[in-house]
mmCIF file of C-alpha atoms in Angstrom:
data_model
loop_
_atom_site.group_PDB
_atom_site.id
_atom_site.type_symbol
_atom_site.label_atom_id
_atom_site.label_comp_id
_atom_site.label_asym_id
_atom_site.label_seq_id
_atom_site.Cartn_x
_atom_site.Cartn_y
_atom_site.Cartn_z
ATOM 1 C CA MET K 1 0.000 0.000 0.000
ATOM 2 C CA THR K 2 1.184 3.516 -0.765
ATOM 3 C CA ARG K 3 2.383 5.458 2.239
ATOM 4 C CA TYR K 4 0.576 8.764 2.288
ATOM 5 C CA TYR K 5 1.519 11.926 4.147
ATOM 6 C CA VAL K 6 -1.057 12.921 6.752
ATOM 7 C CA LEU K 7 -2.032 16.584 7.131
ATOM 8 C CA LYS K 8 -4.301 18.365 9.595
ATOM 9 C CA PRO K 9 -5.630 21.945 9.723
ATOM 10 C CA GLY K 10 -2.766 24.423 9.859
ATOM 11 C CA ASP K 11 -0.355 22.129 7.998
ATOM 12 C CA LYS K 12 0.971 23.209 4.621
ATOM 13 C CA ILE K 13 2.659 21.364 1.801
ATOM 14 C CA ARG K 14 4.465 22.403 -1.360
ATOM 15 C CA TYR K 15 2.311 21.496 -4.328
ATOM 16 C CA THR K 16 1.674 22.623 -7.875
ATOM 17 C CA CYS K 17 0.091 20.590 -10.651
ATOM 18 C CA ARG K 18 2.773 19.542 -13.152
ATOM 19 C CA ARG K 19 0.229 18.384 -15.784
ATOM 20 C CA SER K 20 1.880 14.971 -15.927
ATOM 21 C CA GLY K 21 -1.389 13.088 -16.317
ATOM 22 C CA ARG K 22 -0.222 10.460 -13.833
ATOM 23 C CA CYS K 23 -3.372 10.884 -11.723
ATOM 24 C CA CYS K 24 -5.579 10.264 -14.793
ATOM 25 C CA SER K 25 -3.644 7.422 -16.337
ATOM 26 C CA THR K 26 -2.583 4.962 -13.669
ATOM 27 C CA GLY K 27 -5.893 3.883 -12.097
ATOM 28 C CA PRO K 28 -7.620 2.698 -10.068
ATOM 29 C CA ASN K 29 -10.950 4.019 -11.220
ATOM 30 C CA VAL K 30 -12.216 7.086 -9.369
ATOM 31 C CA ALA K 31 -15.382 6.444 -7.367
ATOM 32 C CA LEU K 32 -18.147 8.949 -8.074
ATOM 33 C CA THR K 33 -21.191 10.280 -6.291
ATOM 34 C CA ALA K 34 -24.561 11.015 -7.852
ATOM 35 C CA TYR K 35 -23.592 14.694 -7.579
ATOM 36 C CA ASP K 36 -20.481 14.141 -9.711
ATOM 37 C CA ILE K 37 -22.516 12.254 -12.309
ATOM 38 C CA CYS K 38 -25.153 14.981 -12.551
ATOM 39 C CA ARG K 39 -22.497 17.710 -12.907
ATOM 40 C CA ILE K 40 -20.769 15.734 -15.675
ATOM 41 C CA ALA K 41 -24.042 15.087 -17.531
ATOM 42 C CA ARG K 42 -25.010 18.738 -17.241
ATOM 43 C CA TYR K 43 -21.607 19.866 -18.542
ATOM 44 C CA MET K 44 -21.841 17.470 -21.497
ATOM 45 C CA ASN K 45 -25.478 18.492 -22.049
ATOM 46 C CA VAL K 46 -26.723 14.884 -21.989
ATOM 47 C CA ASP K 47 -29.020 12.764 -19.861
ATOM 48 C CA TRP K 48 -26.866 10.982 -17.295
ATOM 49 C CA ARG K 49 -27.883 7.614 -18.761
ATOM 50 C CA GLU K 50 -25.866 8.438 -21.884
ATOM 51 C CA LEU K 51 -22.716 8.298 -19.727
ATOM 52 C CA ARG K 52 -23.273 4.666 -18.688
ATOM 53 C CA GLY K 53 -20.778 2.211 -20.092
ATOM 54 C CA LYS K 54 -18.845 4.742 -22.138
ATOM 55 C CA TYR K 55 -17.680 6.956 -19.270
ATOM 56 C CA ILE K 56 -19.193 5.587 -16.066
ATOM 57 C CA ILE K 57 -19.476 2.059 -14.728
ATOM 58 C CA ALA K 58 -21.038 0.603 -11.586
ATOM 59 C CA ILE K 59 -19.189 -1.834 -9.374
ATOM 60 C CA ILE K 60 -21.366 -3.946 -7.103
ATOM 61 C CA ALA K 61 -19.690 -4.362 -3.710
ATOM 62 C CA ASP K 62 -21.945 -6.846 -1.939
ATOM 63 C CA MET K 63 -25.272 -4.927 -1.861
ATOM 64 C CA ILE K 64 -23.991 -1.455 -2.753
ATOM 65 C CA ALA K 65 -23.533 -0.168 -6.308
ATOM 66 C CA ILE K 66 -20.501 2.118 -6.514
ATOM 67 C CA PRO K 67 -20.346 4.357 -9.587
ATOM 68 C CA ALA K 68 -16.853 4.957 -10.962
ATOM 69 C CA LEU K 69 -15.117 6.565 -13.902
ATOM 70 C CA ARG K 70 -14.489 3.996 -16.592
ATOM 71 C CA GLY K 71 -10.887 3.067 -17.210
ATOM 72 C CA MET K 72 -9.709 2.321 -20.735
ATOM 73 C CA GLY K 73 -8.038 -1.000 -19.896
ATOM 74 C CA ASP K 74 -4.599 0.533 -19.534
ATOM 75 C CA GLY K 75 -5.526 2.545 -16.442
ATOM 76 C CA LYS K 76 -6.337 5.728 -18.350
ATOM 77 C CA CYS K 77 -9.541 7.595 -17.550
ATOM 78 C CA ALA K 78 -12.125 7.664 -20.342
ATOM 79 C CA PHE K 79 -12.100 11.484 -20.151
ATOM 80 C CA LEU K 80 -8.311 11.799 -20.546
ATOM 81 C CA GLN K 81 -7.168 13.307 -23.827
ATOM 82 C CA TYR K 82 -3.923 14.809 -25.082
ATOM 83 C CA LYS K 83 -3.640 18.212 -26.737
ATOM 84 C CA ASN K 84 -0.220 18.962 -28.211
ATOM 85 C CA GLY K 85 1.193 16.177 -26.049
ATOM 86 C CA VAL K 86 -0.220 17.646 -22.837
ATOM 87 C CA PRO K 87 -2.717 15.560 -20.848
ATOM 88 C CA THR K 88 -6.052 17.321 -20.430
ATOM 89 C CA CYS K 89 -9.486 16.412 -19.154
ATOM 90 C CA LYS K 90 -12.480 16.507 -21.517
ATOM 91 C CA ILE K 91 -14.698 17.572 -18.616
ATOM 92 C CA TYR K 92 -12.223 19.640 -16.591
ATOM 93 C CA PRO K 93 -14.749 22.213 -15.251
ATOM 94 C CA ALA K 94 -17.070 19.361 -14.188
ATOM 95 C CA ARG K 95 -14.413 16.888 -13.056
ATOM 96 C CA PRO K 96 -15.371 14.771 -10.037
ATOM 97 C CA LEU K 97 -14.567 16.057 -6.571
ATOM 98 C CA ARG K 98 -12.036 13.259 -6.006
ATOM 99 C CA CYS K 99 -10.182 14.530 -9.101
ATOM 100 C CA ARG K 100 -10.410 18.139 -7.877
ATOM 101 C CA LEU K 101 -8.963 17.094 -4.525
ATOM 102 C CA TYR K 102 -6.017 15.046 -5.828
ATOM 103 C CA PRO K 103 -3.208 14.685 -4.673
ATOM 104 C CA PHE K 104 -5.155 15.219 -1.466
ATOM 105 C CA ILE K 105 -7.053 12.075 -0.508
ATOM 106 C CA PRO K 106 -10.006 12.063 1.899
ATOM 107 C CA ALA K 107 -9.536 10.079 5.119
ATOM 108 C CA SER K 108 -13.091 9.683 6.467
ATOM 109 C CA PRO K 109 -16.228 11.827 6.821
ATOM 110 C CA SER K 110 -16.055 11.051 10.549
ATOM 111 C CA ASN K 111 -12.587 12.628 10.686
ATOM 112 C CA PRO K 112 -12.849 15.805 8.574
ATOM 113 C CA ASN K 113 -9.692 17.321 10.070
ATOM 114 C CA LYS K 114 -7.332 14.819 8.493
ATOM 115 C CA ILE K 115 -6.363 14.455 4.855
ATOM 116 C CA TYR K 116 -3.789 12.302 3.109
ATOM 117 C CA VAL K 117 -1.366 13.396 0.390
ATOM 118 C CA ASP K 118 -0.139 11.041 -2.334
ATOM 119 C CA PRO K 119 3.665 11.464 -2.327
ATOM 120 C CA TYR K 120 3.946 9.885 -5.787
ATOM 121 C CA CYS K 121 2.220 12.829 -7.461
ATOM 122 C CA PRO K 122 5.007 14.678 -9.345
ATOM 123 C CA GLY K 123 3.645 18.040 -8.126
ATOM 124 C CA VAL K 124 4.031 17.227 -4.423
ATOM 125 C CA GLY K 125 7.071 19.035 -3.033
ATOM 126 C CA VAL K 126 7.083 21.549 -5.909
ATOM 127 C CA GLY K 127 6.004 25.193 -5.890
ATOM 128 C CA GLU K 128 4.781 27.321 -3.046
ATOM 129 C CA GLU K 129 3.364 26.036 0.196
ATOM 130 C CA ILE K 130 -0.399 25.680 0.259
ATOM 131 C CA GLU K 131 -2.966 24.457 2.734
ATOM 132 C CA PRO K 132 -5.038 21.451 1.762
ATOM 133 C CA PRO K 133 -8.434 22.352 0.237
ATOM 134 C CA TRP K 134 -10.384 21.881 3.491
ATOM 135 C CA LYS K 135 -13.573 23.543 2.226
ATOM 136 C CA LEU K 136 -13.618 21.338 -0.857
ATOM 137 C CA LEU K 137 -12.964 18.296 1.341
ATOM 138 C CA HIS K 138 -15.979 19.214 3.499
ATOM 139 C CA GLN K 139 -18.125 19.575 0.352
ATOM 140 C CA TYR K 140 -16.958 16.127 -0.752
ATOM 141 C CA TYR K 141 -17.826 14.665 2.651
ATOM 142 C CA TRP K 142 -21.287 16.262 2.502
ATOM 143 C CA GLU K 143 -21.904 14.787 -0.959
ATOM 144 C CA VAL K 144 -20.497 11.313 -0.248
ATOM 145 C CA THR K 145 -22.418 11.083 3.042
ATOM 146 C CA LYS K 146 -25.705 12.070 1.391
ATOM 147 C CA HIS K 147 -25.004 9.699 -1.515
ATOM 148 C CA TYR K 148 -24.280 6.596 0.562
ATOM 149 C CA SER K 149 -26.915 7.352 3.211
ATOM 150 C CA ARG K 150 -29.566 7.433 0.491
ATOM 151 C CA ILE K 151 -28.180 4.300 -1.222
ATOM 152 C CA TYR K 152 -28.308 2.486 2.125
ATOM 153 C CA GLU K 153 -31.886 3.644 2.667
ATOM 154 C CA LEU K 154 -32.991 2.551 -0.814
ATOM 155 C CA VAL K 155 -31.363 -0.897 -0.612
ATOM 156 C CA PHE K 156 -31.802 -1.871 3.028
ATOM 157 C CA LYS K 157 -34.995 -0.062 3.987
ATOM 158 C CA GLU K 158 -36.945 0.284 0.742
ATOM 159 C CA GLY K 159 -35.874 -2.995 -0.874
ATOM 160 C CA TYR K 160 -34.322 -1.752 -4.128
ATOM 161 C CA GLU K 161 -31.808 -3.879 -6.001
ATOM 162 C CA PRO K 162 -28.338 -2.234 -5.915
ATOM 163 C CA LEU K 163 -28.315 -0.919 -9.520
ATOM 164 C CA ASP K 164 -31.948 0.216 -9.306
ATOM 165 C CA ALA K 165 -31.135 2.082 -6.086
ATOM 166 C CA LEU K 166 -28.192 3.821 -7.748
ATOM 167 C CA GLU K 167 -30.287 4.845 -10.757
ATOM 168 C CA LYS K 168 -33.080 6.159 -8.519
ATOM 169 C CA LEU K 169 -30.577 8.176 -6.489
ATOM 170 C CA ILE K 170 -28.978 9.684 -9.600
ATOM 171 C CA ASP K 171 -32.432 10.565 -10.962
ATOM 172 C CA GLU K 172 -33.307 12.286 -7.661
ATOM 173 C CA VAL K 173 -30.064 14.260 -7.550
ATOM 174 C CA CYS K 174 -30.284 15.285 -11.225
ATOM 175 C CA ARG K 175 -33.859 16.508 -10.619
ATOM 176 C CA GLU K 176 -32.535 18.531 -7.676
ATOM 177 C CA ALA K 177 -29.844 19.958 -9.993
ATOM 178 C CA GLU K 178 -32.555 21.466 -12.208
ATOM 179 C CA ASN K 179 -33.097 24.045 -9.429
ATOM 180 C CA ASN K 180 -29.416 25.089 -9.657
ATOM 181 C CA PRO K 181 -28.306 24.462 -6.072
ATOM 182 C CA GLU K 182 -24.859 25.722 -5.146
ATOM 183 C CA TRP K 183 -23.196 22.325 -5.655
ATOM 184 C CA THR K 184 -23.953 22.459 -9.407
ATOM 185 C CA SER K 185 -21.793 25.565 -9.905
ATOM 186 C CA TYR K 186 -18.259 24.874 -11.150
ATOM 187 C CA GLU K 187 -17.254 28.367 -10.008
ATOM 188 C CA TYR K 188 -18.520 27.601 -6.508
ATOM 189 C CA LEU K 189 -16.459 24.404 -6.402
ATOM 190 C CA ASP K 190 -13.379 26.259 -7.696
ATOM 191 C CA LYS K 191 -13.727 28.799 -4.849
ATOM 192 C CA LEU K 192 -13.639 25.984 -2.309
ATOM 193 C CA TYR K 193 -10.065 25.145 -3.301
ATOM 194 C CA ASN K 194 -8.443 27.983 -1.221
ATOM 195 C CA ARG K 195 -6.563 29.471 -4.148
#
């Protein structure tokens, strides 16, 4: 297992994105929330169901369906593209919160004052010192907690099959997105990064 650095509020680390593409091309697949999926669908101007298979897959872990970005077999994300030899993301403004957070890795919603850093990211140790994106981490914890609480409710209390529960949840969240709550705004999410 990779040994991560552990940071807490007040800690700083040198980091700047080097645009290496390592985070998008070495797997494993990034787990998503219904909120991520709805933001991606909205950005691409498609119904979220059009993302299934091509960009998003579901992994059944016992009774829970976990949506994830589809890998291309060689570890590369389905949204990774190269422009003039530079790795870029087809959905950069709407990229999932886990992608926005990287190289910072959430520890646990029950411990919001701890975050890990992946030391193998080429940008770690480079550039000026920054604080981890605590506000963005808290937004992620809010979304992931709501996502899995509702999945649990649908499967274990309402009797939905895992994939049906996931689809119902995504439908509910995408309907909520039609009212333009704050979490749908890419600018809002960018502001949460402390920069």
